[in-house]
PDB file of C-alpha atoms in Angstrom:
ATOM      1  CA  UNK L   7     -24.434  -3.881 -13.252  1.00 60.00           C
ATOM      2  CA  UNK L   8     -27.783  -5.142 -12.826  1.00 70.00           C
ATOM      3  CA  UNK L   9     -30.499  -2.945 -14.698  1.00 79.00           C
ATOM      4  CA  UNK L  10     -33.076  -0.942 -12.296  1.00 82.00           C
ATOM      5  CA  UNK L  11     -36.532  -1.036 -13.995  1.00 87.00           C
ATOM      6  CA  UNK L  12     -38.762   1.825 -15.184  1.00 88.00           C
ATOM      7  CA  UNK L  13     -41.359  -0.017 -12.497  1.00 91.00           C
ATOM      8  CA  UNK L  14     -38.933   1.062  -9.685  1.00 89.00           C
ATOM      9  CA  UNK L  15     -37.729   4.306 -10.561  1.00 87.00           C
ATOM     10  CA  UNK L  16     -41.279   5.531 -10.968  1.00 90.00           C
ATOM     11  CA  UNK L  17     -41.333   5.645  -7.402  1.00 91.00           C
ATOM     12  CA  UNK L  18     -37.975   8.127  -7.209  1.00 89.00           C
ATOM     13  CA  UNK L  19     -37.051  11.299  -8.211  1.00 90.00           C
ATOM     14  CA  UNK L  20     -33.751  10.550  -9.810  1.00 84.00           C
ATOM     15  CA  UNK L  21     -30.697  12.804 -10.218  1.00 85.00           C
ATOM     16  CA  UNK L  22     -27.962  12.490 -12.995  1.00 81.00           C
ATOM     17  CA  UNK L  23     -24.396  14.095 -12.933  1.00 81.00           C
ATOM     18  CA  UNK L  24     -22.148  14.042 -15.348  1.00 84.00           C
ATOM     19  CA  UNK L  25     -18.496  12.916 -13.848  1.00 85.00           C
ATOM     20  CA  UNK L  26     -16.367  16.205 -13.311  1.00 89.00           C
ATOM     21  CA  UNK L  27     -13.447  16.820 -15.959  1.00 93.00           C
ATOM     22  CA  UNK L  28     -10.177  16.545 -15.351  1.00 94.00           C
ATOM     23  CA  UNK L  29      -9.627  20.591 -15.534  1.00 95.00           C
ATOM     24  CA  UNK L  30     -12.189  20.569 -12.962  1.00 94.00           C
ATOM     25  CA  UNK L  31     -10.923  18.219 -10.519  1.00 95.00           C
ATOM     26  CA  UNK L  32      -7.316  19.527 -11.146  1.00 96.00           C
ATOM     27  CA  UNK L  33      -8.237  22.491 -10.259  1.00 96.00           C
ATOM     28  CA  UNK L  34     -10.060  22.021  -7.251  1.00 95.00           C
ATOM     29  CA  UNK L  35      -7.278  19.885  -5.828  1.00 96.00           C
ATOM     30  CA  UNK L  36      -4.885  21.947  -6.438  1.00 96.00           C
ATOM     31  CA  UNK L  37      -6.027  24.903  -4.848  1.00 96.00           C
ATOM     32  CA  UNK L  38      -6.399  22.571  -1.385  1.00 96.00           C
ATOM     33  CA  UNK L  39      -2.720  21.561  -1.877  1.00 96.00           C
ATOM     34  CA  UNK L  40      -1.629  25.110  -2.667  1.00 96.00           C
ATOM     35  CA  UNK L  41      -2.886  26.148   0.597  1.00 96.00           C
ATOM     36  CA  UNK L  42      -1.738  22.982   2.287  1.00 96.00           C
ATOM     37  CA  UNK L  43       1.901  23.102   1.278  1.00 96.00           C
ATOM     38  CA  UNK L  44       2.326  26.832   1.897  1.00 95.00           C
ATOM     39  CA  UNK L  45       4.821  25.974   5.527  1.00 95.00           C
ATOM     40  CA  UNK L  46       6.556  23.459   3.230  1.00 95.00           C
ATOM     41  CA  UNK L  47       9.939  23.997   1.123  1.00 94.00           C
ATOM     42  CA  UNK L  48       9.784  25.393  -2.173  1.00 94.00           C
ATOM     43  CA  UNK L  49      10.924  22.683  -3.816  1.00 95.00           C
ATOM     44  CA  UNK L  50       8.141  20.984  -2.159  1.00 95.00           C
ATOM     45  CA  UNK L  51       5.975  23.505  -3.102  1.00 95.00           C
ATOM     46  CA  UNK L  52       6.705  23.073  -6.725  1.00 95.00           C
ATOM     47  CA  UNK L  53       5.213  19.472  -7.024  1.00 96.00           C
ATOM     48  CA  UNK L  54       1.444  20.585  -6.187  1.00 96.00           C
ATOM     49  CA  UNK L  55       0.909  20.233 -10.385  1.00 96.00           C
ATOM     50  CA  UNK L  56       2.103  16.969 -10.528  1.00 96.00           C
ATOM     51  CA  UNK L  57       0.605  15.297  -7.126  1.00 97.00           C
ATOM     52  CA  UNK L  58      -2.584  16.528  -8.823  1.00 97.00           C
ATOM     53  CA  UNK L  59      -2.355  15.457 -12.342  1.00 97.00           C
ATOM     54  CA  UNK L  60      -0.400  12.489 -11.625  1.00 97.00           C
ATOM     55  CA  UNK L  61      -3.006  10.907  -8.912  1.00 97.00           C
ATOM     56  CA  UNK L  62      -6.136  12.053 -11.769  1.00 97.00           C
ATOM     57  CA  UNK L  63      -4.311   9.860 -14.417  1.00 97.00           C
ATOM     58  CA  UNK L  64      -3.973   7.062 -12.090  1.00 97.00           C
ATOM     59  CA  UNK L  65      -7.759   7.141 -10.841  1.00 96.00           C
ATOM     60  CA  UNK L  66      -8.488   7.287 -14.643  1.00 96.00           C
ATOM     61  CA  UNK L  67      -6.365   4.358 -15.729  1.00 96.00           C
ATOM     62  CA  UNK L  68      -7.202   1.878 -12.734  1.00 96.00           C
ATOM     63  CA  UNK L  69     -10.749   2.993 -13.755  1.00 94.00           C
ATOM     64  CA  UNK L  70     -10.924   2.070 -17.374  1.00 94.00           C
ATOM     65  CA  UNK L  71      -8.612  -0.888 -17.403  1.00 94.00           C
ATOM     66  CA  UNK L  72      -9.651  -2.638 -13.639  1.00 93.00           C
ATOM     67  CA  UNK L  73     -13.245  -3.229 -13.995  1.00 91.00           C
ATOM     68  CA  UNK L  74     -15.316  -5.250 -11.818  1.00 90.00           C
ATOM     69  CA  UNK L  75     -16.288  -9.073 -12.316  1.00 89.00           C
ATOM     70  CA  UNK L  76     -18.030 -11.198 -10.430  1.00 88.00           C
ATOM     71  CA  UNK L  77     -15.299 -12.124  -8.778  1.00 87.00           C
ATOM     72  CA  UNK L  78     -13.926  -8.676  -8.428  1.00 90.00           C
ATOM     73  CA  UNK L  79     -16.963  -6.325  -7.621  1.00 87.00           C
ATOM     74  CA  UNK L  80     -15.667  -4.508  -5.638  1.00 87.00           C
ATOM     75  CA  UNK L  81     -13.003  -3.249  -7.998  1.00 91.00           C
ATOM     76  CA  UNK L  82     -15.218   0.261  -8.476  1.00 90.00           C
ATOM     77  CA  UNK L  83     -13.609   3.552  -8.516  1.00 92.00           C
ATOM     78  CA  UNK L  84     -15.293   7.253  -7.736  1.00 91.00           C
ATOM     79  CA  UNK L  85     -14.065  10.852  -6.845  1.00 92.00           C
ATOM     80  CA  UNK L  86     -14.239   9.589  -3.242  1.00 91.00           C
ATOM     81  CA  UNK L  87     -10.628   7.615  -3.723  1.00 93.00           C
ATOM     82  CA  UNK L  88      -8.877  10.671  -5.721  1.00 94.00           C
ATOM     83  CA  UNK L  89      -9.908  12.531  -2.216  1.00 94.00           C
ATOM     84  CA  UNK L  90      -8.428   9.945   0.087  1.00 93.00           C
ATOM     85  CA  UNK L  91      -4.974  10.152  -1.571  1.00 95.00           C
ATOM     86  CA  UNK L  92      -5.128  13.711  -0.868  1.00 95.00           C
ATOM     87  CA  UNK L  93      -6.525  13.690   2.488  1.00 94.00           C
ATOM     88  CA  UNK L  94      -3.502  11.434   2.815  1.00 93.00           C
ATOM     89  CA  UNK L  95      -0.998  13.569   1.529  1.00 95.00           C
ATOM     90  CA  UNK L  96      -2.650  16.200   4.170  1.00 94.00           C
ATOM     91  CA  UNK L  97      -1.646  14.175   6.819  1.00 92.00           C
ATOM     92  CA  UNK L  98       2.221  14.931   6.704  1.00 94.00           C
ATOM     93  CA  UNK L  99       4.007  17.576   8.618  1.00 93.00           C
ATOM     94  CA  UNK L 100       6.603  19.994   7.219  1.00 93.00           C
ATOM     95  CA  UNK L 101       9.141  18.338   9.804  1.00 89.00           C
ATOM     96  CA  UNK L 102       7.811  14.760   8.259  1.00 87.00           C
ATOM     97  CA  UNK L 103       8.448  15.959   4.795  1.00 91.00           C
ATOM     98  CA  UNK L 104      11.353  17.955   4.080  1.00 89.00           C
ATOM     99  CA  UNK L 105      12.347  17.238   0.349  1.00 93.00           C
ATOM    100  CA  UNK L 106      10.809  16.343  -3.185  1.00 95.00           C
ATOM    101  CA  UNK L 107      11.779  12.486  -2.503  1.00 95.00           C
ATOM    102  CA  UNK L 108       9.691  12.364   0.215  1.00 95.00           C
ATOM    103  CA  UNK L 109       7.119  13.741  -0.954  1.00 96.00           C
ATOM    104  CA  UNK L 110       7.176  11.762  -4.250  1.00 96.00           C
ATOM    105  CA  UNK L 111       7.285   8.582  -1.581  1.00 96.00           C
ATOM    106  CA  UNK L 112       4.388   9.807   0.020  1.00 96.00           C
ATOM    107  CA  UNK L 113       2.343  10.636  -3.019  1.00 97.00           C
ATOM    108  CA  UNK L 114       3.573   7.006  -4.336  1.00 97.00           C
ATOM    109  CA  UNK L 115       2.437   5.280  -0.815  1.00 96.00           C
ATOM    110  CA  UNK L 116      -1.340   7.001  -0.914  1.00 96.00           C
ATOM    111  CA  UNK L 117      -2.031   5.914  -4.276  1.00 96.00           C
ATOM    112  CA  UNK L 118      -0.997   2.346  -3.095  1.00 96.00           C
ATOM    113  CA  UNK L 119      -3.249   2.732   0.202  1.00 94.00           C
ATOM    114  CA  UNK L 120      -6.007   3.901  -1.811  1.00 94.00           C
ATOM    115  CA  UNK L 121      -6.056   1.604  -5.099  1.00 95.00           C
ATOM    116  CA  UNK L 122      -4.057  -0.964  -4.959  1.00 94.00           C
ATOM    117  CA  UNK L 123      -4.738  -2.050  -1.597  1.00 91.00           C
ATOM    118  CA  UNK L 124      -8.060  -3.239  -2.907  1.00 91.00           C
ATOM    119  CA  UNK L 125      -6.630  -5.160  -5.536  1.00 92.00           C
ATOM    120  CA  UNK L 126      -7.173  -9.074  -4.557  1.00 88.00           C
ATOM    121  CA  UNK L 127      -4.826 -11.151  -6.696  1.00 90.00           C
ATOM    122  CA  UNK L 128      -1.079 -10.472  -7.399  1.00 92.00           C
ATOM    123  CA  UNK L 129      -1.037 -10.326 -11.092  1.00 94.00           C
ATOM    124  CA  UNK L 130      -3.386  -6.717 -10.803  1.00 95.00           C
ATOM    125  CA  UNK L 131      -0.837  -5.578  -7.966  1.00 94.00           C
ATOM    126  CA  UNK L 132       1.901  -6.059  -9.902  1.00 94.00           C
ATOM    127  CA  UNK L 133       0.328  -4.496 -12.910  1.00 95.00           C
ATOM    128  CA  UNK L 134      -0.511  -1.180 -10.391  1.00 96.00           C
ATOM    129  CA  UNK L 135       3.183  -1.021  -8.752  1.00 95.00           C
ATOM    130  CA  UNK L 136       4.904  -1.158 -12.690  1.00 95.00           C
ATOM    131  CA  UNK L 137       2.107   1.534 -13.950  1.00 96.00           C
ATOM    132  CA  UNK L 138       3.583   3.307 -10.580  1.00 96.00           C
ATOM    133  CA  UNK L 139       7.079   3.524 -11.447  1.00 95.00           C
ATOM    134  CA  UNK L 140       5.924   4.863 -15.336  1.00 96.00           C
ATOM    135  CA  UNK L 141       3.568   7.255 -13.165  1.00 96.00           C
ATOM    136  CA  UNK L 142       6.919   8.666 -11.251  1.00 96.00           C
ATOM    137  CA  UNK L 143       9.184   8.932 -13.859  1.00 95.00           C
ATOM    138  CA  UNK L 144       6.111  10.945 -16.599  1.00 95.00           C
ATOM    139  CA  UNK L 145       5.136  13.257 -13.710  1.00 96.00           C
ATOM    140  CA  UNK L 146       7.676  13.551 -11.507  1.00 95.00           C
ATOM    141  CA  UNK L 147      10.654  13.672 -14.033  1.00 92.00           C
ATOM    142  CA  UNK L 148      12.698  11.437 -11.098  1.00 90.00           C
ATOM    143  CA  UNK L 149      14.663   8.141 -11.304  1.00 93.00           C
ATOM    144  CA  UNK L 150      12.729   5.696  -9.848  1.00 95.00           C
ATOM    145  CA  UNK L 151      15.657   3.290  -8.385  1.00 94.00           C
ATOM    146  CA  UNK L 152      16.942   6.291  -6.755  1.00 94.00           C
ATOM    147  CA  UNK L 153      13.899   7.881  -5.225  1.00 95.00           C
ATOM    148  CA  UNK L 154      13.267   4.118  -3.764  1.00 95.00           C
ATOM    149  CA  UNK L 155      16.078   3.008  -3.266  1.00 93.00           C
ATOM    150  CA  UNK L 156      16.048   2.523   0.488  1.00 92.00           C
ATOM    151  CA  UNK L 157      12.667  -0.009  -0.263  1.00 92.00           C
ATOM    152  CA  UNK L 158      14.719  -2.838  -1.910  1.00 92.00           C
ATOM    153  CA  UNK L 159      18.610  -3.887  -2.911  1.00 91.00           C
ATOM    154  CA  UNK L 160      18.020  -5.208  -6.060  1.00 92.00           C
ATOM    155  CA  UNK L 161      16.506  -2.301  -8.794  1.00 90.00           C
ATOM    156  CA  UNK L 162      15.209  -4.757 -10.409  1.00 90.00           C
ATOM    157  CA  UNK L 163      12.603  -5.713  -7.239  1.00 92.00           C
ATOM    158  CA  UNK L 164      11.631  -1.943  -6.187  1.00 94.00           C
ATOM    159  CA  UNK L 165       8.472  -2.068  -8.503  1.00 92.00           C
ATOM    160  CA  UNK L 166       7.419  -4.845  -7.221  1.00 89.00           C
ATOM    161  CA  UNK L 167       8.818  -5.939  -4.440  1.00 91.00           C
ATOM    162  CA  UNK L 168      10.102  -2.878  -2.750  1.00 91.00           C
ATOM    163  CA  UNK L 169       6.469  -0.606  -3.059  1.00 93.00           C
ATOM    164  CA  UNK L 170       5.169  -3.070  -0.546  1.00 91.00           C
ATOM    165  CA  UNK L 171       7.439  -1.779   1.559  1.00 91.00           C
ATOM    166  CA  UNK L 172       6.702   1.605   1.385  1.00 93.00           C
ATOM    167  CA  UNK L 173       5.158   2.857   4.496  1.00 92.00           C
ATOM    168  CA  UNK L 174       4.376   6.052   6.346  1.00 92.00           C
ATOM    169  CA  UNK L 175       2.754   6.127   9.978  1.00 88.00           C
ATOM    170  CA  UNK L 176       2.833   7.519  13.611  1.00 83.00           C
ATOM    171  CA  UNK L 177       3.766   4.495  15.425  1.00 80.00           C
ATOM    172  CA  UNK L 178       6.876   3.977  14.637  1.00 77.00           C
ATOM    173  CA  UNK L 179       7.985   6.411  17.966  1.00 72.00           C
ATOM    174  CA  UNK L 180       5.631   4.572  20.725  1.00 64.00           C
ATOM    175  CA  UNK L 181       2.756   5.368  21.786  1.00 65.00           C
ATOM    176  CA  UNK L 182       3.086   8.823  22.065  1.00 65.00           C
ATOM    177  CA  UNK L 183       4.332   9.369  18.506  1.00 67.00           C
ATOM    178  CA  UNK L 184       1.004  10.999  16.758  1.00 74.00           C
ATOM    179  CA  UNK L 185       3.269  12.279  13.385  1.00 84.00           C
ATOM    180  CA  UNK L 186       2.895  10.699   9.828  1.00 89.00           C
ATOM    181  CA  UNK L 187       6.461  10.116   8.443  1.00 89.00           C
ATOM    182  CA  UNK L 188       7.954   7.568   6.589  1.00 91.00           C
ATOM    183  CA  UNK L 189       8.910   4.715   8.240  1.00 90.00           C
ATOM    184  CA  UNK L 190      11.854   2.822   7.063  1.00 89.00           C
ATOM    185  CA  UNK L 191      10.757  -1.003   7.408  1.00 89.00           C
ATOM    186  CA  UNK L 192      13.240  -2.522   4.397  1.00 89.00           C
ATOM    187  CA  UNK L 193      16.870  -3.481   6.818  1.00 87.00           C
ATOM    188  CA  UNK L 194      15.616  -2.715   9.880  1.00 86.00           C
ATOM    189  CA  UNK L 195      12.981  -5.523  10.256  1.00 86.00           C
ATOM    190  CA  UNK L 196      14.441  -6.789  13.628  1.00 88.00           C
ATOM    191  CA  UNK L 197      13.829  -3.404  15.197  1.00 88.00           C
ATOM    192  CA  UNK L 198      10.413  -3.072  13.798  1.00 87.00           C
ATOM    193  CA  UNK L 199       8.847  -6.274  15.204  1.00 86.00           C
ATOM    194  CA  UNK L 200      10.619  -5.223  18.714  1.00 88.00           C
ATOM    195  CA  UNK L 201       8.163  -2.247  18.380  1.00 84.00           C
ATOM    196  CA  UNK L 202       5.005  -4.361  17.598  1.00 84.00           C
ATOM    197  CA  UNK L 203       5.959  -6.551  20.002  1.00 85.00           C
ATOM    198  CA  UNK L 204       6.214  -3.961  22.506  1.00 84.00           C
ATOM    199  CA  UNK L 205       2.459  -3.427  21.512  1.00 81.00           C
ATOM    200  CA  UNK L 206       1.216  -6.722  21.308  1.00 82.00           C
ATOM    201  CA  UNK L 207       2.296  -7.221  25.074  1.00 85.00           C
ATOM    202  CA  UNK L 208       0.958  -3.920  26.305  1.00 82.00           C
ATOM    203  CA  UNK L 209      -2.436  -5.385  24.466  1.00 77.00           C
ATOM    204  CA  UNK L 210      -2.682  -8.633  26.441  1.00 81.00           C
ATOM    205  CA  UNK L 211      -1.228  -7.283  29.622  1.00 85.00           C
ATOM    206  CA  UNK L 212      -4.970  -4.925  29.288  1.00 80.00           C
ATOM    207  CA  UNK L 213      -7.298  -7.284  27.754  1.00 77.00           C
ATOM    208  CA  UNK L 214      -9.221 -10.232  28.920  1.00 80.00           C
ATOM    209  CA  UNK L 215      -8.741 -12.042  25.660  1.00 77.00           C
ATOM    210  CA  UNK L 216      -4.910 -12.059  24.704  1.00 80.00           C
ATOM    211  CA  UNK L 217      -3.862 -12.882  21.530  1.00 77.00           C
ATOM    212  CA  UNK L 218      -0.975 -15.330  20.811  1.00 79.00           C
ATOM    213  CA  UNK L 219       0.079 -14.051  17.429  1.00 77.00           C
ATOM    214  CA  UNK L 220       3.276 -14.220  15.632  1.00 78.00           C
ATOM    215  CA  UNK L 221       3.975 -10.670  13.563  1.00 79.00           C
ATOM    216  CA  UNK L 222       5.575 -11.763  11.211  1.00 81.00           C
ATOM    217  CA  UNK L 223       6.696  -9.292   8.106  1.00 83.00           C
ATOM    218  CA  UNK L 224       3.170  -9.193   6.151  1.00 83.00           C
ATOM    219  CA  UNK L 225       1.831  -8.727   9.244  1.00 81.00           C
ATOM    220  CA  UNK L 226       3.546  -5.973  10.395  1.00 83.00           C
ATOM    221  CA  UNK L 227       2.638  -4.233   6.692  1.00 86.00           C
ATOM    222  CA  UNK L 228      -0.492  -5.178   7.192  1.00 83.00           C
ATOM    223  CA  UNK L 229      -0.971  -3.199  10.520  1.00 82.00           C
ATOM    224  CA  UNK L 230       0.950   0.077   9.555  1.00 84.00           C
ATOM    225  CA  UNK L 231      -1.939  -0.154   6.680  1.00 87.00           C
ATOM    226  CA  UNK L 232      -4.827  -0.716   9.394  1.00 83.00           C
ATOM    227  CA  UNK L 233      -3.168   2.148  11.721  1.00 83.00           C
ATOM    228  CA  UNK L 234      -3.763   4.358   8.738  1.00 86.00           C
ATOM    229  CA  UNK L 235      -7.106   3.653   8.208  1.00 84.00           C
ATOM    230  CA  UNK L 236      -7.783   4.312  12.175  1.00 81.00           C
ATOM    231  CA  UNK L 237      -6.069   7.492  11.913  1.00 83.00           C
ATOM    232  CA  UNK L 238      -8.398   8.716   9.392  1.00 84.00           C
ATOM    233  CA  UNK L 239     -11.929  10.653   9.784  1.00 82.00           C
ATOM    234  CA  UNK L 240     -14.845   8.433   8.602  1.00 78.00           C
ATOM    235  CA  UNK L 241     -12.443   5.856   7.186  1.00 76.00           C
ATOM    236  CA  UNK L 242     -13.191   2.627   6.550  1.00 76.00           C
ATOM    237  CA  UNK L 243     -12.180  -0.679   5.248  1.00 76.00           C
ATOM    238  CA  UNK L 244     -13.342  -4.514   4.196  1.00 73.00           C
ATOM    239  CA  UNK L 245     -11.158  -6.878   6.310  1.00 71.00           C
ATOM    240  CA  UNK L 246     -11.210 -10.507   5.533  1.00 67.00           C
ATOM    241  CA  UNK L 247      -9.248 -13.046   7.812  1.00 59.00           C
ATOM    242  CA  UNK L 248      -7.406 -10.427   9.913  1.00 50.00           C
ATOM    243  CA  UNK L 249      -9.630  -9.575  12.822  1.00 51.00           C
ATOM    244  CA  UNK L 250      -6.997  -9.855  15.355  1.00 49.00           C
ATOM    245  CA  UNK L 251      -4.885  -7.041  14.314  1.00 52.00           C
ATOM    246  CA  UNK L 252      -7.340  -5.042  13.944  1.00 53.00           C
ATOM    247  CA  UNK L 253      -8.279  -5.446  17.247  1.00 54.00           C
ATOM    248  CA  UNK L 254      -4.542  -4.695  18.375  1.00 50.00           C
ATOM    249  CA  UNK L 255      -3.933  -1.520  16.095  1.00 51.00           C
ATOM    250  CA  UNK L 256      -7.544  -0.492  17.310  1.00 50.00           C
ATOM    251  CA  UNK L 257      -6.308  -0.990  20.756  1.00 50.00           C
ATOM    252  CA  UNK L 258      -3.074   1.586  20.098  1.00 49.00           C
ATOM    253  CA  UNK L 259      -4.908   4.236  18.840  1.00 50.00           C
ATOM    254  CA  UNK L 260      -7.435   7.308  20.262  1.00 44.00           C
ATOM    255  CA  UNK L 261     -10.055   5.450  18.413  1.00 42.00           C
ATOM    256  CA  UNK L 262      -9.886   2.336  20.047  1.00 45.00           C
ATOM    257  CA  UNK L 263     -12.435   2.968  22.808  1.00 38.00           C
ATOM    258  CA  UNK L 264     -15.103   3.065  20.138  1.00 38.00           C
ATOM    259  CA  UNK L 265     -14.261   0.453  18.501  1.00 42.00           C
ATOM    260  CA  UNK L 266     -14.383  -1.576  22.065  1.00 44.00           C
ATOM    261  CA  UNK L 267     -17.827  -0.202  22.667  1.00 37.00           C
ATOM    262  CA  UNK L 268     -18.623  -1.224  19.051  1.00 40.00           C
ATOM    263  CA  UNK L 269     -17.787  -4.871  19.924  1.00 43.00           C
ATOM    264  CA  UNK L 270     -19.117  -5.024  23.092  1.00 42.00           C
ATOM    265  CA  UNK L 271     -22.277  -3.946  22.109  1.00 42.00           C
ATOM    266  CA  UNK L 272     -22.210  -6.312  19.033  1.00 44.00           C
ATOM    267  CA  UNK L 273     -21.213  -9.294  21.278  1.00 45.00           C
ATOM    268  CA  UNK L 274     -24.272  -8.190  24.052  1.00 46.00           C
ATOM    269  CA  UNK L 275     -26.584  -8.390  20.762  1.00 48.00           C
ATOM    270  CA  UNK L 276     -25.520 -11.558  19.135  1.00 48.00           C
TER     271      UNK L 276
END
């Protein structure tokens, strides 16, 4: 990081904080998810500890071993990410999460949102989904294969293969459908791009510029992770090269009037 000179900071009055301890951020979180989980089984119930503890080591490790480059400066971590997994996990009804599994899946698919969906080249994702599985197995005491299972055929795959797979969402339903549940997108991928096509024709059948896009299955990944994002208060996200399905997830959701008024008013200004 580039050095800010005694010559500048003169001019500030600048604050220092020291980076909360793990007691202290376990603690905090936990009490949210104590409250949260309350309507949920018990055996639900039960796995507030390790949701907590498990998503600290993880913003610890990708942290201290994924630091940023040149190339990779954007690979910085703060407090702010440990909260999105949670507000993730918040997300989820008691009807959308009825059993340990799940919620393991869920805790597994928030980390992935939040970290390793900013990873840019394959070797660091496949680092993050293998430090995943060691993750479920030290914290959750579970069998990997088993708990994702449904993700992949071949155990050998899940880790790396089958986490990208992994997907909770609303829109799975229709339109209509505003839950976050799991949605199963491994064997049923003919069914799935009936439902975005569905979508994608509603979209051009509304708008004066229709898209003539194939949804293939990346894409269809890619917009159950852009519907999350748009789901989300004061969420955000860096998009390079996939501007159109933006625009059609955008189009699908409450939000999307603002974020037509957003580019209309950047197209009157340009």
């Amino acid at each position: 990081r580039n050095e800010i000179t005694p010559r500048y900071t003169r001019h500030q009055n600048m604050l220092a904080f020291r980076d909360l301890p793990d007691e202290s951020m376990e603690r905090i979180f936990v009490t949210i998810l104590d409250f949260f989980l309350q309507p949920f089984p018990g055996a639900v119930q039960k796995l507030k500890e390790p949701i907590v503890q498990g998503a600290i080591e993880v913003y610890n490790t990708i942290s201290r071993e994924l630091l940023p480059t040149p190339s990779k400066s954007h690979y910085t971590f703060n407090l702010r990410d440990l909260g999105k997994v949670m507000q993730g996990i918040v997300m989820v009804k008691p009807a959308g999460c009825d059993n340990p599994d799940q919620m393991v899946r869920l805790w597994t698919h928030e980390c992935l949102r939040v970290f390793c969906d900013r990873l840019t080249d394959q070797p660091d994702r496949n680092w993050f989904c293998i430090f995943m599985q060691e993750m479920v197995e030290k914290h959750f005491k579970g069998n990997f294969q088993s708990i994702f299972a449904a993700t992949e055929d071949e155990p050998s795959k899940i880790a790396t293969e089958g986490l990208r797979r992994l997907c909770f969402g609303g829109w799975a339903g229709g339109e209509s459908d505003q839950s976050y549940q799991e949605i199963q997108l491994f064997g049923r991928e003919v069914e799935i791009g009936k439902i975005m096509d569905d979508f994608l024709e509603d979209y051009n059948a509304t708008s004066k510029t229709p898209m003539k896009i194939v949804l293939f299955q990346f894409a269809i990944e890619h917009l159950a992770r852009i519907t999350r994002i748009l789901r989300q208060p004061n969420a955000n996200a860096l998009l390079v090269g996939a501007v159109s399905y933006t625009h059609l997830r955008a189009h699908e959701t409450p939000e999307h009037l603002v974020c037509r008024l957003l580019l209309e008013k950047k197209k009157k200004t340009n």
